[in-house]
PDB file of C-alpha atoms and ligand atoms in Angstrom:
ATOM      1  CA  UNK A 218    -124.069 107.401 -33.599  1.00  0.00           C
ATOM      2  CA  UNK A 219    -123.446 107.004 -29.812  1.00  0.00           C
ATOM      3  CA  UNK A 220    -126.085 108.902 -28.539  1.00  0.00           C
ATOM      4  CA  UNK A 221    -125.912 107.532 -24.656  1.00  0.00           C
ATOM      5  CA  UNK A 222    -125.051 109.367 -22.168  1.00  0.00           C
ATOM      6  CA  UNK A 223    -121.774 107.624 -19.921  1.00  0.00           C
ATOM      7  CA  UNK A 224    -121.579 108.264 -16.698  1.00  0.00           C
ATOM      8  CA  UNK A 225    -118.296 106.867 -14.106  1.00  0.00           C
ATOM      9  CA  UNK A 226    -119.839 106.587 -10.957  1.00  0.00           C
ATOM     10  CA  UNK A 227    -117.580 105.872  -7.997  1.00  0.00           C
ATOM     11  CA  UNK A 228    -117.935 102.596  -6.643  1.00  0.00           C
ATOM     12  CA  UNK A 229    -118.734 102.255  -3.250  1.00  0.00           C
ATOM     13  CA  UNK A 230    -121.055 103.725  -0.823  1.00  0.00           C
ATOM     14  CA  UNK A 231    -120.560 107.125  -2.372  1.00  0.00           C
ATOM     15  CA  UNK A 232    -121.274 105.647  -5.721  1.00  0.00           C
ATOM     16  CA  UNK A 233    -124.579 103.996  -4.745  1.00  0.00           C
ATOM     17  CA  UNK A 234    -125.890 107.987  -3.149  1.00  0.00           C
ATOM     18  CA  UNK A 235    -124.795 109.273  -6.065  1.00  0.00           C
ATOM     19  CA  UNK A 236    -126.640 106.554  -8.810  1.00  0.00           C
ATOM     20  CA  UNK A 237    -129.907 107.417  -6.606  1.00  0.00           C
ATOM     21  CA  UNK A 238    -129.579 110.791  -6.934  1.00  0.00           C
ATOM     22  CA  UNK A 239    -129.652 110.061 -11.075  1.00  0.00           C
ATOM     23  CA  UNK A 240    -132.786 107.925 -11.022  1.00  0.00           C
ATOM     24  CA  UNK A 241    -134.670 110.525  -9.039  1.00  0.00           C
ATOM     25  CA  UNK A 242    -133.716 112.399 -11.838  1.00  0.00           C
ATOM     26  CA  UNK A 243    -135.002 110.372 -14.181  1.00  0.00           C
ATOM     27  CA  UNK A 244    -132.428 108.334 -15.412  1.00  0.00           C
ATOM     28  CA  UNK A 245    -132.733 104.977 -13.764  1.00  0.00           C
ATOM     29  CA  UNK A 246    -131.009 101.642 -14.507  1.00  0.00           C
ATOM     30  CA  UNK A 247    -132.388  99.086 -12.461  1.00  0.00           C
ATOM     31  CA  UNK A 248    -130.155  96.045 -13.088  1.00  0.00           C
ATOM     32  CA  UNK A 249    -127.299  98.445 -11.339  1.00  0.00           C
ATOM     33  CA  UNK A 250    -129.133  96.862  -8.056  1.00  0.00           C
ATOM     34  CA  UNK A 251    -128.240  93.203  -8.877  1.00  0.00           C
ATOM     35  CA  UNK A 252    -125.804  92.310  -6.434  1.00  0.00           C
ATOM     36  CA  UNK A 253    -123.289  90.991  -9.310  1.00  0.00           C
ATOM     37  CA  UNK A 254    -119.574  91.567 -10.305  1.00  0.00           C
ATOM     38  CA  UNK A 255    -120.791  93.629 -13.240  1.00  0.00           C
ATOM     39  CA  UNK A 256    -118.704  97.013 -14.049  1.00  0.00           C
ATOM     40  CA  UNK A 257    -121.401  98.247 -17.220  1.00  0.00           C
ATOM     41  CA  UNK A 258    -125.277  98.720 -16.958  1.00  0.00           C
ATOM     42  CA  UNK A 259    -127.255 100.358 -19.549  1.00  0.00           C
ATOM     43  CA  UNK A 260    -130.586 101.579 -20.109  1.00  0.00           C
ATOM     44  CA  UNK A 261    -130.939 101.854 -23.660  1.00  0.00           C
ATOM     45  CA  UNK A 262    -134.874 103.464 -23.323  1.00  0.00           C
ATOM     46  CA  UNK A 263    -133.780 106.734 -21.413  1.00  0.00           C
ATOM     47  CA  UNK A 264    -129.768 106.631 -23.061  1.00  0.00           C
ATOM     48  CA  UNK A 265    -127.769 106.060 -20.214  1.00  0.00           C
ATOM     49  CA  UNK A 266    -124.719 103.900 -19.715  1.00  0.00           C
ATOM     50  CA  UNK A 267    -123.193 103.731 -15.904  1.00  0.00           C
ATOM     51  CA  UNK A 268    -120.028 102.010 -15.392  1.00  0.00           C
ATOM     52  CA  UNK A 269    -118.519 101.581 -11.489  1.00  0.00           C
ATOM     53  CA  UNK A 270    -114.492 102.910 -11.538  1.00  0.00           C
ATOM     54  CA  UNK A 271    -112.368 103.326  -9.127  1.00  0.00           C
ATOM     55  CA  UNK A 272    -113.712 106.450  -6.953  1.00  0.00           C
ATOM     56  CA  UNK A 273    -110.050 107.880  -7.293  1.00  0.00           C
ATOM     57  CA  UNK A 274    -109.947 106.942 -11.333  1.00  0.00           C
ATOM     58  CA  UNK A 275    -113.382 108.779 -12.279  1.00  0.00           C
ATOM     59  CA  UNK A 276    -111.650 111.787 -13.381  1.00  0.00           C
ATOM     60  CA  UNK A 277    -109.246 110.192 -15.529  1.00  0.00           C
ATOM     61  CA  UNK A 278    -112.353 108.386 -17.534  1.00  0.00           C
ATOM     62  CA  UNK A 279    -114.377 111.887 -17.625  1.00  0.00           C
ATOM     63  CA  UNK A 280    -110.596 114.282 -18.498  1.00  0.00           C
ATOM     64  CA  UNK A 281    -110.044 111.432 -21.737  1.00  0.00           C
ATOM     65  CA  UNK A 282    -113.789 111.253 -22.678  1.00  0.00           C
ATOM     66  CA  UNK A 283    -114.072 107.735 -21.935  1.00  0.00           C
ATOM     67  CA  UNK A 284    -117.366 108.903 -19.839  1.00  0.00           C
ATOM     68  CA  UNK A 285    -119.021 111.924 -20.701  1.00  0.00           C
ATOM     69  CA  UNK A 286    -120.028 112.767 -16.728  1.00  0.00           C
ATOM     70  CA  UNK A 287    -118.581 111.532 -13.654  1.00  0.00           C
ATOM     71  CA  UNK A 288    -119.002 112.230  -9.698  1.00  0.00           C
ATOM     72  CA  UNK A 289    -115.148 112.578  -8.392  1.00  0.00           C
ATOM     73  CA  UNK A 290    -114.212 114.057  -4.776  1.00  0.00           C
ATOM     74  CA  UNK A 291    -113.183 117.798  -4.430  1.00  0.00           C
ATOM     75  CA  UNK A 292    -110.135 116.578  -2.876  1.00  0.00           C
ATOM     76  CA  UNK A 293    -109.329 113.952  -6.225  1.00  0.00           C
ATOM     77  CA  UNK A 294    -110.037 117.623  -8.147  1.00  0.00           C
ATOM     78  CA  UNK A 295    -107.445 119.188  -6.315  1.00  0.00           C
ATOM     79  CA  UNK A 296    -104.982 116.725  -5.766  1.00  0.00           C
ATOM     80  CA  UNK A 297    -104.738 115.742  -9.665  1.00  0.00           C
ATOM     81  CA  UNK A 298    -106.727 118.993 -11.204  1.00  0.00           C
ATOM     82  CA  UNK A 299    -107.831 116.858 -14.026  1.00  0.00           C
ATOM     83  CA  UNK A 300    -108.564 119.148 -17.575  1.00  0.00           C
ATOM     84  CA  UNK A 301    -112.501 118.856 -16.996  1.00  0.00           C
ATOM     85  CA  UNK A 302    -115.766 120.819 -15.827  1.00  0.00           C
ATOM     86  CA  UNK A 303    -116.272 120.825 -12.452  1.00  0.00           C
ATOM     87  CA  UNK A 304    -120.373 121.279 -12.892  1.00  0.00           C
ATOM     88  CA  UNK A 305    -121.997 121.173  -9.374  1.00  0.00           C
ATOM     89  CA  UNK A 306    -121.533 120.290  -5.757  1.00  0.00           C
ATOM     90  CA  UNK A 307    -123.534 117.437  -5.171  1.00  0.00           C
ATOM     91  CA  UNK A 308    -123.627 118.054  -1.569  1.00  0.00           C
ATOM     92  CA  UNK A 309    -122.724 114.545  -0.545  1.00  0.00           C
ATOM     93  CA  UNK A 310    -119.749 112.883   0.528  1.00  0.00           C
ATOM     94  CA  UNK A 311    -118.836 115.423   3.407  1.00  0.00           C
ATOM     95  CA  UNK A 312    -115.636 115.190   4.780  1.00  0.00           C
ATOM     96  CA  UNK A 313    -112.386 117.222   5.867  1.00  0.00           C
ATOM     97  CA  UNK A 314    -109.063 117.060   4.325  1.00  0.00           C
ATOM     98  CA  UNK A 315    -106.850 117.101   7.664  1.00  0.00           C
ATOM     99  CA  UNK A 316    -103.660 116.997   9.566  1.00  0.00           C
ATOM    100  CA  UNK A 317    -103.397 114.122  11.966  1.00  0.00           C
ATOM    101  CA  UNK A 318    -100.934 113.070  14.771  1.00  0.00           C
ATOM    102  CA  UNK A 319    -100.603 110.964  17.441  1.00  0.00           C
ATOM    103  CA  UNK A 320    -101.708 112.846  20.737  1.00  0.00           C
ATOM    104  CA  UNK A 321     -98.248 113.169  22.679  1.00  0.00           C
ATOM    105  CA  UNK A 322     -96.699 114.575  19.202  1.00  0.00           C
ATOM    106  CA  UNK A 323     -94.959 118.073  20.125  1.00  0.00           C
ATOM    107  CA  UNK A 324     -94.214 119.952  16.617  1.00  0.00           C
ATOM    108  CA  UNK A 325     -90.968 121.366  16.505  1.00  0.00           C
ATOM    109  CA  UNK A 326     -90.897 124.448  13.731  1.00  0.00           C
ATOM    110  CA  UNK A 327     -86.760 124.185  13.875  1.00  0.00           C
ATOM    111  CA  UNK A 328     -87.217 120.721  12.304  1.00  0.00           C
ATOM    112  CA  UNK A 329     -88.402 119.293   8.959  1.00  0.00           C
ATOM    113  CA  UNK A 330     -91.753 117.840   9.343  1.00  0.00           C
ATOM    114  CA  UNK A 331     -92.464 114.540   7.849  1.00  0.00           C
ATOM    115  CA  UNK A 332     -95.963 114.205   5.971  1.00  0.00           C
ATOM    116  CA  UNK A 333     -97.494 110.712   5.063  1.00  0.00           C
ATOM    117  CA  UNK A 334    -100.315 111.051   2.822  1.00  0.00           C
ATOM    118  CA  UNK A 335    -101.975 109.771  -0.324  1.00  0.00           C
ATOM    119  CA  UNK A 336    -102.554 113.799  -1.298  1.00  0.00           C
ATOM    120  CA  UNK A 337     -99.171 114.812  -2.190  1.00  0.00           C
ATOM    121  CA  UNK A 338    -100.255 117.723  -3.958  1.00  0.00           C
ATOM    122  CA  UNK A 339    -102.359 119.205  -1.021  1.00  0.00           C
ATOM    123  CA  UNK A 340    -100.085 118.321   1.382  1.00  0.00           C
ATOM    124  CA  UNK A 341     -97.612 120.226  -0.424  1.00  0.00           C
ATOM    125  CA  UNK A 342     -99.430 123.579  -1.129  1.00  0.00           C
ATOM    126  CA  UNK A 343    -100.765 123.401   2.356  1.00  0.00           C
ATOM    127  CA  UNK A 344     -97.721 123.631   4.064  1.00  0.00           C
ATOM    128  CA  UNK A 345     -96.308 125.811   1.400  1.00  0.00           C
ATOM    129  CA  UNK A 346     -98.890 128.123   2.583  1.00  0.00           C
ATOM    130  CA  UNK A 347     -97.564 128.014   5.730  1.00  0.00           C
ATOM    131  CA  UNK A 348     -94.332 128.634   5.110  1.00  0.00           C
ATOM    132  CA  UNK A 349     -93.494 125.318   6.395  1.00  0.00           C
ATOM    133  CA  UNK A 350     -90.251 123.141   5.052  1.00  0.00           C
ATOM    134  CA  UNK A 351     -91.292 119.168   4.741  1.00  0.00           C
ATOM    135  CA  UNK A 352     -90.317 115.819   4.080  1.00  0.00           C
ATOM    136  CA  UNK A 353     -93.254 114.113   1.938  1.00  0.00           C
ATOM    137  CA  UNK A 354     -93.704 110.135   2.368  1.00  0.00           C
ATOM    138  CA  UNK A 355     -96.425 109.105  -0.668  1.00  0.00           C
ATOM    139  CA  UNK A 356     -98.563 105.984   0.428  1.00  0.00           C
ATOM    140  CA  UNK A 357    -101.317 104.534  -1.314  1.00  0.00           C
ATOM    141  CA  UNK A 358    -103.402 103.720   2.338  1.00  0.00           C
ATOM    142  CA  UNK A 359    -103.669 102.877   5.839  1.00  0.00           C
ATOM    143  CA  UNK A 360    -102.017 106.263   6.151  1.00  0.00           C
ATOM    144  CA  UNK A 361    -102.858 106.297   9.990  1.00  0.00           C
ATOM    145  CA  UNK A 362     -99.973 103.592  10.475  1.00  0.00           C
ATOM    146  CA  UNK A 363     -97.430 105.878   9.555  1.00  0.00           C
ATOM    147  CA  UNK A 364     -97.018 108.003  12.436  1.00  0.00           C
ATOM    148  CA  UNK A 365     -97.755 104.814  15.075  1.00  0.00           C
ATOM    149  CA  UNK A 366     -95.234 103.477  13.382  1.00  0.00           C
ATOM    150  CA  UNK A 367     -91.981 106.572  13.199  1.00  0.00           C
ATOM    151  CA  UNK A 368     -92.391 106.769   9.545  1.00  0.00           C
ATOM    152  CA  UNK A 369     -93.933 110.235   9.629  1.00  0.00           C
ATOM    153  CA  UNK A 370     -94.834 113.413  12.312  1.00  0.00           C
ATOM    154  CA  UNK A 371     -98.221 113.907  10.898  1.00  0.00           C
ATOM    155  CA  UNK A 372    -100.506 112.463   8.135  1.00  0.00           C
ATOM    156  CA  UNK A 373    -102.026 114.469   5.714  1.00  0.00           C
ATOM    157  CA  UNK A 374    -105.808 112.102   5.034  1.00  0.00           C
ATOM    158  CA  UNK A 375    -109.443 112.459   4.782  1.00  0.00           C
ATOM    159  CA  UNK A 376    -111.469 112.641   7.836  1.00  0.00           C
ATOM    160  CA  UNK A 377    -115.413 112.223   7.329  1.00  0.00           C
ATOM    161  CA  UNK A 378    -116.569 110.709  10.888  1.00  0.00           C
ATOM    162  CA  UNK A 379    -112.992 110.038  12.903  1.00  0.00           C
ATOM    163  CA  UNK A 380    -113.465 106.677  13.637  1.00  0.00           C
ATOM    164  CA  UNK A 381    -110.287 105.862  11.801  1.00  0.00           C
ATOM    165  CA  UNK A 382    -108.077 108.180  14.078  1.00  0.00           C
ATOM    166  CA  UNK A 383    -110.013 107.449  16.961  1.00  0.00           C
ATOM    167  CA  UNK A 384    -109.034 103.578  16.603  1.00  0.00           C
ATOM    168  CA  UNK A 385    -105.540 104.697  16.136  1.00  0.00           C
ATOM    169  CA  UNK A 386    -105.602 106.431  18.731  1.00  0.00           C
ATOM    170  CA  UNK A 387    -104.321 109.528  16.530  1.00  0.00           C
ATOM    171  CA  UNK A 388    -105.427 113.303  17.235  1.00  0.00           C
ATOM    172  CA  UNK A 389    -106.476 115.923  14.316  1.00  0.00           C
ATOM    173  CA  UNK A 390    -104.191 118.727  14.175  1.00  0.00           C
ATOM    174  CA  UNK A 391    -106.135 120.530  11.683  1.00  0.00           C
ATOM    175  CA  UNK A 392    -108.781 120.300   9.519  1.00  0.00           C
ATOM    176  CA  UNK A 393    -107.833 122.691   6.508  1.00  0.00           C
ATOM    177  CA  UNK A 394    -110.102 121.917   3.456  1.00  0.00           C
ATOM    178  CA  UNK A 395    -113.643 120.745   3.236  1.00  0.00           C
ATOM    179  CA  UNK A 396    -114.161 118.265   0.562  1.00  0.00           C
ATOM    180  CA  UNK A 397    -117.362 117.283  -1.136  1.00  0.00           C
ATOM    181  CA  UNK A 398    -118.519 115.135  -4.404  1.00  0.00           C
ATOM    182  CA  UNK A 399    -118.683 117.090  -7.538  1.00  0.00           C
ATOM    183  CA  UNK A 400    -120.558 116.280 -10.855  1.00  0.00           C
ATOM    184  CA  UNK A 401    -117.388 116.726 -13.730  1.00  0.00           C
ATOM    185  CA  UNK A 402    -118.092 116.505 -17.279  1.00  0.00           C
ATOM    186  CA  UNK A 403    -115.779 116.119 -20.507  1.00  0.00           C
ATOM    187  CA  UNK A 404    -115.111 119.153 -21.759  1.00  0.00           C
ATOM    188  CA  UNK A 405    -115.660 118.200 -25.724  1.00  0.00           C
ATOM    189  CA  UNK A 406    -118.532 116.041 -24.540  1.00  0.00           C
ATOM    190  CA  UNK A 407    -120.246 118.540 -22.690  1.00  0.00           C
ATOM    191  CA  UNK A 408    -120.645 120.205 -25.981  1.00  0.00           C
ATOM    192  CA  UNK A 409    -121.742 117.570 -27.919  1.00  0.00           C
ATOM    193  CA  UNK A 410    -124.392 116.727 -25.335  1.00  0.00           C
ATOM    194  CA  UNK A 411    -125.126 119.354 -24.010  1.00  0.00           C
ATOM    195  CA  UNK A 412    -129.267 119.272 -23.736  1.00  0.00           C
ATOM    196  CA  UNK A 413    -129.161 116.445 -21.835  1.00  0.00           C
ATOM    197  CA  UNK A 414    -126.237 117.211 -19.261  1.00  0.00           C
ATOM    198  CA  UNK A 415    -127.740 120.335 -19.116  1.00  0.00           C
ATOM    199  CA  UNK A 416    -130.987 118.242 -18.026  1.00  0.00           C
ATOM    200  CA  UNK A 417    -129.024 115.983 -15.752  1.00  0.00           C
ATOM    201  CA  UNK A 418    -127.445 119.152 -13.919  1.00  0.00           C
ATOM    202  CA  UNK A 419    -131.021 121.321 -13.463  1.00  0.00           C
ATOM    203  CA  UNK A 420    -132.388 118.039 -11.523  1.00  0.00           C
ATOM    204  CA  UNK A 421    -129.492 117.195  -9.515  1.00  0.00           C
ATOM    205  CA  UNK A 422    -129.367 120.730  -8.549  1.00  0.00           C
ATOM    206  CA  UNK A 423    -133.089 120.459  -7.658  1.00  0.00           C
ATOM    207  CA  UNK A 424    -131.708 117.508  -5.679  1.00  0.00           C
ATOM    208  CA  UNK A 425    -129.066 119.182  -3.614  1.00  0.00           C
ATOM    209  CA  UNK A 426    -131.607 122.117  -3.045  1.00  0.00           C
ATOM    210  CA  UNK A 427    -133.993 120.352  -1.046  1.00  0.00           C
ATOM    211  CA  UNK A 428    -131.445 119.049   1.567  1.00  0.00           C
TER     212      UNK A 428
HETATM  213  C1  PRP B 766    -110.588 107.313   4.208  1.00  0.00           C
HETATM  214  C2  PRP B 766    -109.381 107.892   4.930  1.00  0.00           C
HETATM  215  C3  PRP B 766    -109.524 107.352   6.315  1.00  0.00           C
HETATM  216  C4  PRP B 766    -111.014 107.174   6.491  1.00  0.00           C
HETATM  217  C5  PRP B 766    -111.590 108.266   7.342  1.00  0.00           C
HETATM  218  O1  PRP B 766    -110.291 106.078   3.698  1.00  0.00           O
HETATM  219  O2  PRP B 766    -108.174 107.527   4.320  1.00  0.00           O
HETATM  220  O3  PRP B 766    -108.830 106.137   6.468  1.00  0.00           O
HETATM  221  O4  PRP B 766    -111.613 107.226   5.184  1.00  0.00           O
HETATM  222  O5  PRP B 766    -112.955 108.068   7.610  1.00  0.00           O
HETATM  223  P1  PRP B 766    -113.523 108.201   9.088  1.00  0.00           P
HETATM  224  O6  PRP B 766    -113.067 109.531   9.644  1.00  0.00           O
HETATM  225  O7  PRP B 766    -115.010 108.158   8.938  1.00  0.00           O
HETATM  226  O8  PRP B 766    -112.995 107.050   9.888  1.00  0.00           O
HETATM  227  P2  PRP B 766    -111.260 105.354   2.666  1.00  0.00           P
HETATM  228  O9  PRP B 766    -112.341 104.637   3.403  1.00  0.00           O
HETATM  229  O10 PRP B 766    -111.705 106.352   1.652  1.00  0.00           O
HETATM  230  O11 PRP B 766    -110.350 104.253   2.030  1.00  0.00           O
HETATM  231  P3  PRP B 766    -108.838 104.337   1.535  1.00  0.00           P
HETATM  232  O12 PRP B 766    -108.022 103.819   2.690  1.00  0.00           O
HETATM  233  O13 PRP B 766    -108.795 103.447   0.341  1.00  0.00           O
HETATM  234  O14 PRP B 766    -108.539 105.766   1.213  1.00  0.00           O
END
C-alpha cells in the first residue's frame, strides 16, 4: 500500500519557500538541496515524496490525484478553478493580478479594448464586471511586449515587485486581485490521508501565523 504522502511543489523560487516551510514542519527531504536535474525526492523514514512541476501544472497533478497536496497560485485557482481543496493561504508568493499599459495610453470606452494576457479567464470576468466589451489576445509570456508592440491596449499579468513594467516602461492601470500561494489537496486523497494532511495543514498554519 502507498502510504507516502506526494506533494507537487512549484519549481522555482516559490517552490524552494514553500519545501522550507514543509521541513520546518517536519517533513524534510534533504537530497531536494542537491543542485541536480532531478524531478522526484523521497524520504521514505517520515513518508514523503516531493516532485518539482511546472508552478502553473501543480493543480492539474493535485485535481487527477497524481499528488495528494500541492502549493498552486490563487490566480492558477481562479484562472483554471481546478476540482480540488483549496486548504490554506500560505501567505507567500504576494503579488497583484493587474491591468497594465504603456503610460501615454488614453482608454477610449466607445472602443473595444484589446487584452493580452496569459489569464484569459480573469481577464474576462474582470472586465465583465465592468461592463466592459473586449478583444482577448491569449499569450503564453513576455506579455509586457504586447502593448510596446500594437498588439494589445492593456495587458492583463501578475505584478509582484514592478520591475517588469518598469523596464518596459509600461504603467499599472489597476491592480484588481491580490494573489497568494495556496496549499490544495485531492479531494479523494484528502480522505484517504487525512491524519497526516491534517498534520501537514496545523503546522503550516503555525507557520503562516508567526509572520
Ligand atoms: C511574472 C509576470 C511578470 C513578472 C512580474 O512572470 O508575468 O512578467 O512576473 O514580476 P515583477 O513585478 O516583480 O517584475 P514570471 O516570472 O512568473 O514568469 P512567466 O513570464 O513565465 O509568467
Amino acid at each position: 500500500m502507498n502510504t507516502m504522502l506526494n506533494v507537487a511543489l512549484p519549481k522555482g523560487r516559490l517552490g524552494e519557500k514553500v519545501y522550507a516551510m514543509f521541513e520546518k514542519a517536519g517533513f524534510p527531504c534533504p537530497a531536494i538541496k542537491e543542485n541536480n536535474r532531478k524531478l522526484i525526492f523521497e524520504n521514505k523514514e517520515v513518508g514523503v515524496r516531493y516532485f518539482w512541476v511546472k508552478p502553473s501544472d501543480v493543480a492539474i497533478y493535485v485535481e487527477r490525484g497524481a499528488a495528494d497536496v500541492g502549493v498552486a497560485g490563487k490566480d492558477i485557482l481562479l484562472e483554471y478553478n481546478p476540482d480540488v481543496y483549496e486548504l490554506l493561504d500560505l501567505n507567500i508568493g504576494k503579488c497583484d493580478m493587474a491591468v497594465a499599459a504603456k503610460a501615454d495610453f488614453k482608454d477610449d470606452r466607445n472602443k473595444t479594448l484589446t487584452v493580452a494576457t496569459k489569464f484569459t479567464n480573469i481577464a474576462k470576468r474582470y472586465y465583465a464586471s465592468q461592463g466592459r466589451d473586449i478583444d482577448i489576445i491569449h499569450l503564453n509570456g513576455s506579455i509586457e511586449l504586447a502593448p510596446i508592440l500594437g498588439l494589445s491596449d492593456v495587458i492583463v499579468d501578475i505584478v509582484e515587485t514592478g520591475a517588469t513594467l518598469k523596464e518596459n516602461k509600461l504603467e499599472v492601470v489597476e491592480k484588481f486581485l491580490p494573489i497568494s500561494a495556496r496549499l490544495i489537496a485531492n479531494k479523494a486523497n484528502f480522505k484517504f490521508k487525512y491524519q497526516i494532511i491534517e498534520n501537514i495543514m496545523a503546522e503550516l498554519k503555525a507557520q503562516t501565523e508567526i509572520k
